[in-house]
Amino acid sequence: MVLLHGWPSDRTEYREVVPLLPEADVVVPDLRGFGASDKHAADPTQHYSADAQARSIIGLIEELGLDRPVLCGHDIGSRIALAVVRRRPDLVRAMVLTPPLPGIGERILAPSAHQEFWYLGLHQLPLADELIDGRPEAVRCYLRHFWTHWSGPAFALAEEHLEHLVALYAEPGAFTASIGWYRVGSGGLAKVAAEPVSRPEQRIGVPTTVLWPEHDPLFPVDWSDRLGQFFADLQIQHVDGGHFLPLECPREFAVAVGRRLSSRSS
């Protein structure tokens, strides 16, 4: 199993999931520009785009000699997982993903959505670096907002986990590296709105389980209605949690992964 984390997080986002997984090899990397990975002050298109991240994951799978793992993604990790299977579907047995996912379309441009996705515009500006990068108190305030606002009503991030993330994101250059994803448009509103519907023969054939949160302010449940236009072999499960499903609902996440792992003939 290979588990890809989201923003603003690192590999420890899966710390509650891993102990619940079936006995097998589990690889939980820090994505490029996150956690303990390198943070290059370079062209984001060469280092932090979905394709660049996917190349790293493909290289990791091949270097470790993993035998068609279940590829799991949360938040930007889901977009990266999709980029992996579009390049090398032969490397992956199945996927377990959470939003964002294809099918959202023009709904992401609605006024209500703009109230949630304001940070995408900020991340394009050098002002974001000046206000936040290398400033621990600013990083703490910024991250606390997202971890509080995006999570479900029954979840509160442990203070020690927040401090772990602050220590990582407050290193000079770390916050800037983490938003490189957004600066290349990988999560941009225009790209999501213009995503074309796949022709039947172009739909993703890798068996996929989608865990869609019931309480995610970014991605409402009704935005899951078009997933069948993009996936040929799909299971959708609505989960009673917020945006940060690996930490909020680790058992449900682990069960979904275990089921895909046990389908060894897929």
PDB file of C-alpha atoms in Angstrom:
ATOM      1  CA  MET A   1       0.000   0.000   0.000  1.00  0.00           C
ATOM      2  CA  VAL A   2       1.193   3.535  -0.811  1.00  0.00           C
ATOM      3  CA  LEU A   3      -0.542   6.370   1.050  1.00  0.00           C
ATOM      4  CA  LEU A   4      -0.327   9.956  -0.238  1.00  0.00           C
ATOM      5  CA  HIS A   5      -1.121  12.803   2.140  1.00  0.00           C
ATOM      6  CA  GLY A   6      -2.798  16.165   1.551  1.00  0.00           C
ATOM      7  CA  TRP A   7      -2.242  19.847   2.291  1.00  0.00           C
ATOM      8  CA  PRO A   8      -1.582  21.232   4.870  1.00  0.00           C
ATOM      9  CA  SER A   9      -0.082  18.049   6.264  1.00  0.00           C
ATOM     10  CA  ASP A  10       2.645  15.448   5.908  1.00  0.00           C
ATOM     11  CA  ARG A  11       2.976  11.661   6.119  1.00  0.00           C
ATOM     12  CA  THR A  12       1.776  11.639   9.750  1.00  0.00           C
ATOM     13  CA  GLU A  13      -1.736  12.277   8.438  1.00  0.00           C
ATOM     14  CA  TYR A  14      -1.974   8.469   8.188  1.00  0.00           C
ATOM     15  CA  ARG A  15      -0.668   7.715  11.676  1.00  0.00           C
ATOM     16  CA  GLU A  16      -4.067   6.417  12.828  1.00  0.00           C
ATOM     17  CA  VAL A  17      -4.695   4.454   9.615  1.00  0.00           C
ATOM     18  CA  VAL A  18      -1.455   2.455   9.377  1.00  0.00           C
ATOM     19  CA  PRO A  19      -1.910   0.385  12.577  1.00  0.00           C
ATOM     20  CA  LEU A  20      -5.358  -0.681  11.334  1.00  0.00           C
ATOM     21  CA  LEU A  21      -4.195  -1.911   7.923  1.00  0.00           C
ATOM     22  CA  PRO A  22      -3.765  -5.582   7.012  1.00  0.00           C
ATOM     23  CA  GLU A  23      -0.288  -7.011   7.393  1.00  0.00           C
ATOM     24  CA  ALA A  24       1.547  -5.971   4.250  1.00  0.00           C
ATOM     25  CA  ASP A  25       4.150  -3.480   3.090  1.00  0.00           C
ATOM     26  CA  VAL A  26       2.965   0.067   3.774  1.00  0.00           C
ATOM     27  CA  VAL A  27       4.796   3.058   2.282  1.00  0.00           C
ATOM     28  CA  VAL A  28       3.837   6.554   3.461  1.00  0.00           C
ATOM     29  CA  PRO A  29       6.092   9.157   1.814  1.00  0.00           C
ATOM     30  CA  ASP A  30       6.322  12.869   2.310  1.00  0.00           C
ATOM     31  CA  LEU A  31       5.387  14.403  -1.029  1.00  0.00           C
ATOM     32  CA  ARG A  32       7.815  16.738  -2.757  1.00  0.00           C
ATOM     33  CA  GLY A  33       8.028  20.006  -0.812  1.00  0.00           C
ATOM     34  CA  PHE A  34       6.450  18.558   2.344  1.00  0.00           C
ATOM     35  CA  GLY A  35       7.616  17.113   5.647  1.00  0.00           C
ATOM     36  CA  ALA A  36      11.156  15.767   5.484  1.00  0.00           C
ATOM     37  CA  SER A  37      11.380  15.880   1.683  1.00  0.00           C
ATOM     38  CA  ASP A  38      13.605  18.289  -0.224  1.00  0.00           C
ATOM     39  CA  LYS A  39      12.246  21.792  -0.682  1.00  0.00           C
ATOM     40  CA  HIS A  40      13.775  23.262  -3.805  1.00  0.00           C
ATOM     41  CA  ALA A  41      13.551  26.977  -4.504  1.00  0.00           C
ATOM     42  CA  ALA A  42      12.972  26.252  -8.188  1.00  0.00           C
ATOM     43  CA  ASP A  43      10.347  26.422 -10.911  1.00  0.00           C
ATOM     44  CA  PRO A  44       7.230  24.831  -9.352  1.00  0.00           C
ATOM     45  CA  THR A  45       6.239  23.323 -12.710  1.00  0.00           C
ATOM     46  CA  GLN A  46       9.382  21.185 -12.597  1.00  0.00           C
ATOM     47  CA  HIS A  47       9.077  20.092  -8.971  1.00  0.00           C
ATOM     48  CA  TYR A  48       5.583  20.494  -7.524  1.00  0.00           C
ATOM     49  CA  SER A  49       3.035  19.907 -10.288  1.00  0.00           C
ATOM     50  CA  ALA A  50       0.829  16.813 -10.356  1.00  0.00           C
ATOM     51  CA  ASP A  51       3.034  15.300 -13.072  1.00  0.00           C
ATOM     52  CA  ALA A  52       6.237  16.037 -11.154  1.00  0.00           C
ATOM     53  CA  GLN A  53       4.812  14.534  -7.974  1.00  0.00           C
ATOM     54  CA  ALA A  54       3.540  11.524  -9.935  1.00  0.00           C
ATOM     55  CA  ARG A  55       6.992  10.909 -11.414  1.00  0.00           C
ATOM     56  CA  SER A  56       8.385  10.729  -7.890  1.00  0.00           C
ATOM     57  CA  ILE A  57       5.734   8.235  -6.763  1.00  0.00           C
ATOM     58  CA  ILE A  58       6.248   6.079  -9.864  1.00  0.00           C
ATOM     59  CA  GLY A  59       9.989   6.125  -9.204  1.00  0.00           C
ATOM     60  CA  LEU A  60       9.390   5.159  -5.573  1.00  0.00           C
ATOM     61  CA  ILE A  61       7.155   2.211  -6.503  1.00  0.00           C
ATOM     62  CA  GLU A  62       9.692   0.953  -9.027  1.00  0.00           C
ATOM     63  CA  GLU A  63      12.735   1.492  -6.806  1.00  0.00           C
ATOM     64  CA  LEU A  64      11.138  -0.392  -3.899  1.00  0.00           C
ATOM     65  CA  GLY A  65       9.930  -3.142  -6.224  1.00  0.00           C
ATOM     66  CA  LEU A  66       6.349  -2.896  -4.984  1.00  0.00           C
ATOM     67  CA  ASP A  67       4.029  -5.430  -6.624  1.00  0.00           C
ATOM     68  CA  ARG A  68       1.009  -3.453  -7.828  1.00  0.00           C
ATOM     69  CA  PRO A  69       0.186  -1.707  -4.549  1.00  0.00           C
ATOM     70  CA  VAL A  70      -3.128  -0.185  -3.559  1.00  0.00           C
ATOM     71  CA  LEU A  71      -2.548   3.544  -4.086  1.00  0.00           C
ATOM     72  CA  CYS A  72      -4.363   5.792  -1.626  1.00  0.00           C
ATOM     73  CA  GLY A  73      -4.760   9.546  -1.738  1.00  0.00           C
ATOM     74  CA  HIS A  74      -6.258  12.292   0.375  1.00  0.00           C
ATOM     75  CA  ASP A  75      -6.754  15.890  -0.814  1.00  0.00           C
ATOM     76  CA  ILE A  76      -3.899  16.736  -3.211  1.00  0.00           C
ATOM     77  CA  GLY A  77      -2.713  13.155  -2.737  1.00  0.00           C
ATOM     78  CA  SER A  78      -5.785  12.030  -4.670  1.00  0.00           C
ATOM     79  CA  ARG A  79      -4.925  14.243  -7.625  1.00  0.00           C
ATOM     80  CA  ILE A  80      -1.380  12.887  -7.569  1.00  0.00           C
ATOM     81  CA  ALA A  81      -2.641   9.291  -7.419  1.00  0.00           C
ATOM     82  CA  LEU A  82      -4.766   9.967 -10.506  1.00  0.00           C
ATOM     83  CA  ALA A  83      -1.744  11.401 -12.296  1.00  0.00           C
ATOM     84  CA  VAL A  84       0.147   8.196 -11.461  1.00  0.00           C
ATOM     85  CA  VAL A  85      -2.501   5.847 -12.905  1.00  0.00           C
ATOM     86  CA  ARG A  86      -2.956   7.969 -16.005  1.00  0.00           C
ATOM     87  CA  ARG A  87       0.740   7.521 -16.687  1.00  0.00           C
ATOM     88  CA  ARG A  88       1.244   3.963 -15.433  1.00  0.00           C
ATOM     89  CA  PRO A  89      -1.991   2.089 -14.717  1.00  0.00           C
ATOM     90  CA  ASP A  90      -0.022  -1.148 -14.836  1.00  0.00           C
ATOM     91  CA  LEU A  91       1.763  -0.271 -11.600  1.00  0.00           C
ATOM     92  CA  VAL A  92      -1.368  -0.006  -9.421  1.00  0.00           C
ATOM     93  CA  ARG A  93      -3.784  -2.725  -8.238  1.00  0.00           C
ATOM     94  CA  ALA A  94      -6.515  -0.365  -6.990  1.00  0.00           C
ATOM     95  CA  MET A  95      -7.059   3.082  -5.470  1.00  0.00           C
ATOM     96  CA  VAL A  96      -8.751   4.508  -2.383  1.00  0.00           C
ATOM     97  CA  LEU A  97      -9.319   8.243  -2.721  1.00  0.00           C
ATOM     98  CA  THR A  98     -10.995  11.225  -1.073  1.00  0.00           C
ATOM     99  CA  PRO A  99     -11.953  14.553  -2.734  1.00  0.00           C
ATOM    100  CA  PRO A 100     -11.010  16.532  -4.726  1.00  0.00           C
ATOM    101  CA  LEU A 101     -11.851  14.299  -7.677  1.00  0.00           C
ATOM    102  CA  PRO A 102     -13.037  14.718 -11.275  1.00  0.00           C
ATOM    103  CA  GLY A 103     -16.646  15.668 -11.885  1.00  0.00           C
ATOM    104  CA  ILE A 104     -16.861  18.833  -9.793  1.00  0.00           C
ATOM    105  CA  GLY A 105     -16.848  20.956 -12.912  1.00  0.00           C
ATOM    106  CA  GLU A 106     -18.291  24.450 -13.087  1.00  0.00           C
ATOM    107  CA  ARG A 107     -19.861  24.122  -9.632  1.00  0.00           C
ATOM    108  CA  ILE A 108     -16.533  25.130  -8.144  1.00  0.00           C
ATOM    109  CA  LEU A 109     -17.098  28.635  -9.564  1.00  0.00           C
ATOM    110  CA  ALA A 110     -20.333  29.201  -7.626  1.00  0.00           C
ATOM    111  CA  PRO A 111     -20.350  32.089  -5.099  1.00  0.00           C
ATOM    112  CA  SER A 112     -20.687  29.665  -2.182  1.00  0.00           C
ATOM    113  CA  ALA A 113     -17.586  27.809  -3.345  1.00  0.00           C
ATOM    114  CA  HIS A 114     -15.628  31.055  -3.666  1.00  0.00           C
ATOM    115  CA  GLN A 115     -16.159  31.631   0.044  1.00  0.00           C
ATOM    116  CA  GLU A 116     -14.244  28.422   0.733  1.00  0.00           C
ATOM    117  CA  PHE A 117     -11.516  28.570  -1.912  1.00  0.00           C
ATOM    118  CA  TRP A 118     -10.255  32.113  -1.211  1.00  0.00           C
ATOM    119  CA  TYR A 119      -6.828  30.729  -0.219  1.00  0.00           C
ATOM    120  CA  LEU A 120      -6.109  29.597  -3.801  1.00  0.00           C
ATOM    121  CA  GLY A 121      -5.800  33.226  -4.888  1.00  0.00           C
ATOM    122  CA  LEU A 122      -3.645  34.137  -1.903  1.00  0.00           C
ATOM    123  CA  HIS A 123      -1.274  31.278  -2.670  1.00  0.00           C
ATOM    124  CA  GLN A 124      -0.556  32.809  -6.075  1.00  0.00           C
ATOM    125  CA  LEU A 125       0.787  36.018  -4.545  1.00  0.00           C
ATOM    126  CA  PRO A 126       4.304  36.713  -3.232  1.00  0.00           C
ATOM    127  CA  LEU A 127       2.438  38.291  -0.333  1.00  0.00           C
ATOM    128  CA  ALA A 128       1.695  34.783   0.970  1.00  0.00           C
ATOM    129  CA  ASP A 129       5.430  34.128   1.346  1.00  0.00           C
ATOM    130  CA  GLU A 130       6.031  37.499   2.991  1.00  0.00           C
ATOM    131  CA  LEU A 131       3.228  37.061   5.509  1.00  0.00           C
ATOM    132  CA  ILE A 132       3.637  33.374   6.370  1.00  0.00           C
ATOM    133  CA  ASP A 133       6.882  31.700   5.251  1.00  0.00           C
ATOM    134  CA  GLY A 134       9.402  31.304   8.064  1.00  0.00           C
ATOM    135  CA  ARG A 135       7.079  32.872  10.654  1.00  0.00           C
ATOM    136  CA  PRO A 136       6.004  30.269  13.246  1.00  0.00           C
ATOM    137  CA  GLU A 137       3.130  32.266  14.741  1.00  0.00           C
ATOM    138  CA  ALA A 138       1.707  33.083  11.320  1.00  0.00           C
ATOM    139  CA  VAL A 139       2.058  29.437  10.256  1.00  0.00           C
ATOM    140  CA  ARG A 140       0.325  28.284  13.449  1.00  0.00           C
ATOM    141  CA  CYS A 141      -2.591  30.667  12.933  1.00  0.00           C
ATOM    142  CA  TYR A 142      -2.931  29.793   9.249  1.00  0.00           C
ATOM    143  CA  LEU A 143      -2.817  26.021   9.708  1.00  0.00           C
ATOM    144  CA  ARG A 144      -5.111  26.106  12.724  1.00  0.00           C
ATOM    145  CA  HIS A 145      -7.750  27.857  10.600  1.00  0.00           C
ATOM    146  CA  PHE A 146      -7.840  25.085   7.987  1.00  0.00           C
ATOM    147  CA  TRP A 147      -7.643  22.206  10.439  1.00  0.00           C
ATOM    148  CA  THR A 148     -10.504  23.718  12.424  1.00  0.00           C
ATOM    149  CA  HIS A 149     -12.724  24.914   9.575  1.00  0.00           C
ATOM    150  CA  TRP A 150     -12.352  21.915   7.264  1.00  0.00           C
ATOM    151  CA  SER A 151     -12.778  19.162   9.841  1.00  0.00           C
ATOM    152  CA  GLY A 152     -16.064  17.561  10.877  1.00  0.00           C
ATOM    153  CA  PRO A 153     -18.039  18.563  13.982  1.00  0.00           C
ATOM    154  CA  ALA A 154     -16.780  15.618  16.048  1.00  0.00           C
ATOM    155  CA  PHE A 155     -13.062  16.115  15.384  1.00  0.00           C
ATOM    156  CA  ALA A 156     -10.411  18.369  16.893  1.00  0.00           C
ATOM    157  CA  LEU A 157      -6.777  18.130  15.850  1.00  0.00           C
ATOM    158  CA  ALA A 158      -4.543  17.208  18.768  1.00  0.00           C
ATOM    159  CA  GLU A 159      -2.425  20.158  19.853  1.00  0.00           C
ATOM    160  CA  GLU A 160       0.770  18.118  19.638  1.00  0.00           C
ATOM    161  CA  HIS A 161      -0.007  17.242  16.003  1.00  0.00           C
ATOM    162  CA  LEU A 162      -0.607  20.893  15.189  1.00  0.00           C
ATOM    163  CA  GLU A 163       2.728  21.774  16.769  1.00  0.00           C
ATOM    164  CA  HIS A 164       4.397  19.024  14.732  1.00  0.00           C
ATOM    165  CA  LEU A 165       3.008  20.562  11.533  1.00  0.00           C
ATOM    166  CA  VAL A 166       3.948  24.079  12.625  1.00  0.00           C
ATOM    167  CA  ALA A 167       7.535  22.978  13.221  1.00  0.00           C
ATOM    168  CA  LEU A 168       7.682  21.576   9.677  1.00  0.00           C
ATOM    169  CA  TYR A 169       5.857  24.361   7.843  1.00  0.00           C
ATOM    170  CA  ALA A 170       7.632  27.171   9.714  1.00  0.00           C
ATOM    171  CA  GLU A 171      11.085  26.235   8.476  1.00  0.00           C
ATOM    172  CA  PRO A 172      12.279  28.933   6.049  1.00  0.00           C
ATOM    173  CA  GLY A 173      11.137  27.958   2.561  1.00  0.00           C
ATOM    174  CA  ALA A 174       8.835  25.160   3.747  1.00  0.00           C
ATOM    175  CA  PHE A 175       5.546  27.017   3.438  1.00  0.00           C
ATOM    176  CA  THR A 176       6.566  28.365   0.030  1.00  0.00           C
ATOM    177  CA  ALA A 177       7.411  24.842  -1.142  1.00  0.00           C
ATOM    178  CA  SER A 178       4.080  23.500   0.139  1.00  0.00           C
ATOM    179  CA  ILE A 179       2.055  25.954  -1.952  1.00  0.00           C
ATOM    180  CA  GLY A 180       4.062  25.258  -5.104  1.00  0.00           C
ATOM    181  CA  TRP A 181       1.241  22.817  -5.963  1.00  0.00           C
ATOM    182  CA  TYR A 182      -1.195  25.708  -6.182  1.00  0.00           C
ATOM    183  CA  ARG A 183       1.158  28.002  -8.054  1.00  0.00           C
ATOM    184  CA  VAL A 184       1.320  25.642 -11.031  1.00  0.00           C
ATOM    185  CA  GLY A 185      -2.458  25.472 -11.198  1.00  0.00           C
ATOM    186  CA  SER A 186      -2.758  21.820 -10.177  1.00  0.00           C
ATOM    187  CA  GLY A 187      -5.616  22.706  -7.855  1.00  0.00           C
ATOM    188  CA  GLY A 188      -6.804  25.830  -9.656  1.00  0.00           C
ATOM    189  CA  LEU A 189     -10.497  26.647  -9.997  1.00  0.00           C
ATOM    190  CA  ALA A 190     -10.287  27.213 -13.748  1.00  0.00           C
ATOM    191  CA  LYS A 191      -8.661  23.826 -14.320  1.00  0.00           C
ATOM    192  CA  VAL A 192     -11.280  22.043 -12.216  1.00  0.00           C
ATOM    193  CA  ALA A 193     -14.153  23.894 -13.927  1.00  0.00           C
ATOM    194  CA  ALA A 194     -12.858  23.059 -17.413  1.00  0.00           C
ATOM    195  CA  GLU A 195     -12.136  19.378 -16.767  1.00  0.00           C
ATOM    196  CA  PRO A 196     -13.759  17.529 -19.692  1.00  0.00           C
ATOM    197  CA  VAL A 197     -15.917  14.447 -19.250  1.00  0.00           C
ATOM    198  CA  SER A 198     -14.023  11.317 -20.214  1.00  0.00           C
ATOM    199  CA  ARG A 199     -15.170   9.242 -23.161  1.00  0.00           C
ATOM    200  CA  PRO A 200     -16.041   5.700 -22.065  1.00  0.00           C
ATOM    201  CA  GLU A 201     -12.785   4.306 -23.427  1.00  0.00           C
ATOM    202  CA  GLN A 202     -10.804   6.981 -21.549  1.00  0.00           C
ATOM    203  CA  ARG A 203     -12.288   6.335 -18.124  1.00  0.00           C
ATOM    204  CA  ILE A 204      -9.886   5.252 -15.413  1.00  0.00           C
ATOM    205  CA  GLY A 205      -9.915   1.471 -15.391  1.00  0.00           C
ATOM    206  CA  VAL A 206      -8.066   0.904 -12.112  1.00  0.00           C
ATOM    207  CA  PRO A 207     -10.639  -0.284  -9.518  1.00  0.00           C
ATOM    208  CA  THR A 208     -11.331   2.691  -7.264  1.00  0.00           C
ATOM    209  CA  THR A 209     -13.047   3.274  -3.931  1.00  0.00           C
ATOM    210  CA  VAL A 210     -14.028   6.872  -3.199  1.00  0.00           C
ATOM    211  CA  LEU A 211     -14.625   7.901   0.403  1.00  0.00           C
ATOM    212  CA  TRP A 212     -16.663  11.102   0.296  1.00  0.00           C
ATOM    213  CA  PRO A 213     -17.065  13.038   3.575  1.00  0.00           C
ATOM    214  CA  GLU A 214     -20.503  14.110   4.751  1.00  0.00           C
ATOM    215  CA  HIS A 215     -19.165  17.261   6.459  1.00  0.00           C
ATOM    216  CA  ASP A 216     -16.523  18.675   4.116  1.00  0.00           C
ATOM    217  CA  PRO A 217     -17.155  22.406   3.511  1.00  0.00           C
ATOM    218  CA  LEU A 218     -14.916  22.313   0.435  1.00  0.00           C
ATOM    219  CA  PHE A 219     -16.527  19.406  -1.399  1.00  0.00           C
ATOM    220  CA  PRO A 220     -20.269  18.918  -0.743  1.00  0.00           C
ATOM    221  CA  VAL A 221     -21.656  15.407  -1.001  1.00  0.00           C
ATOM    222  CA  ASP A 222     -23.731  16.243  -4.085  1.00  0.00           C
ATOM    223  CA  TRP A 223     -20.505  16.923  -5.982  1.00  0.00           C
ATOM    224  CA  SER A 224     -19.932  13.151  -6.062  1.00  0.00           C
ATOM    225  CA  ASP A 225     -22.737  12.635  -8.593  1.00  0.00           C
ATOM    226  CA  ARG A 226     -20.543  12.660 -11.738  1.00  0.00           C
ATOM    227  CA  LEU A 227     -17.760  10.323 -10.671  1.00  0.00           C
ATOM    228  CA  GLY A 228     -19.122   7.555 -12.907  1.00  0.00           C
ATOM    229  CA  GLN A 229     -18.238   9.669 -15.936  1.00  0.00           C
ATOM    230  CA  PHE A 230     -14.542   9.342 -15.078  1.00  0.00           C
ATOM    231  CA  PHE A 231     -14.107   5.894 -13.474  1.00  0.00           C
ATOM    232  CA  ALA A 232     -14.952   2.572 -15.110  1.00  0.00           C
ATOM    233  CA  ASP A 233     -14.802   0.487 -11.892  1.00  0.00           C
ATOM    234  CA  LEU A 234     -16.028   2.592  -8.976  1.00  0.00           C
ATOM    235  CA  GLN A 235     -17.383   2.209  -5.464  1.00  0.00           C
ATOM    236  CA  ILE A 236     -18.557   5.312  -3.577  1.00  0.00           C
ATOM    237  CA  GLN A 237     -18.896   5.361   0.192  1.00  0.00           C
ATOM    238  CA  HIS A 238     -20.210   8.387   2.073  1.00  0.00           C
ATOM    239  CA  VAL A 239     -18.414   8.751   5.398  1.00  0.00           C
ATOM    240  CA  ASP A 240     -19.500  10.619   8.528  1.00  0.00           C
ATOM    241  CA  GLY A 241     -16.502  12.919   8.751  1.00  0.00           C
ATOM    242  CA  GLY A 242     -14.988  16.153   7.533  1.00  0.00           C
ATOM    243  CA  HIS A 243     -12.254  16.915   5.029  1.00  0.00           C
ATOM    244  CA  PHE A 244      -9.417  15.179   6.902  1.00  0.00           C
ATOM    245  CA  LEU A 245     -10.754  11.631   6.586  1.00  0.00           C
ATOM    246  CA  PRO A 246      -7.521   9.696   7.316  1.00  0.00           C
ATOM    247  CA  LEU A 247      -7.401  11.242  10.785  1.00  0.00           C
ATOM    248  CA  GLU A 248     -11.133  11.698  11.345  1.00  0.00           C
ATOM    249  CA  CYS A 249     -12.267   8.250  10.158  1.00  0.00           C
ATOM    250  CA  PRO A 250      -9.163   6.023  10.173  1.00  0.00           C
ATOM    251  CA  ARG A 251     -11.088   2.775  10.616  1.00  0.00           C
ATOM    252  CA  GLU A 252     -13.309   3.411   7.594  1.00  0.00           C
ATOM    253  CA  PHE A 253     -10.251   4.363   5.559  1.00  0.00           C
ATOM    254  CA  ALA A 254      -8.322   1.256   6.624  1.00  0.00           C
ATOM    255  CA  VAL A 255     -11.276  -1.056   5.907  1.00  0.00           C
ATOM    256  CA  ALA A 256     -11.619   0.371   2.391  1.00  0.00           C
ATOM    257  CA  VAL A 257      -7.911  -0.165   1.755  1.00  0.00           C
ATOM    258  CA  GLY A 258      -8.031  -3.700   3.150  1.00  0.00           C
ATOM    259  CA  ARG A 259     -10.913  -4.628   0.877  1.00  0.00           C
ATOM    260  CA  ARG A 260      -9.036  -3.420  -2.176  1.00  0.00           C
ATOM    261  CA  LEU A 261      -5.877  -5.190  -1.064  1.00  0.00           C
ATOM    262  CA  SER A 262      -7.724  -8.473  -0.638  1.00  0.00           C
ATOM    263  CA  SER A 263      -9.078  -8.266  -4.210  1.00  0.00           C
ATOM    264  CA  ARG A 264      -5.782  -9.584  -5.549  1.00  0.00           C
ATOM    265  CA  SER A 265      -7.337 -10.748  -8.775  1.00  0.00           C
ATOM    266  CA  SER A 266      -8.383  -7.211  -9.768  1.00  0.00           C
TER     267      SER A 266
END
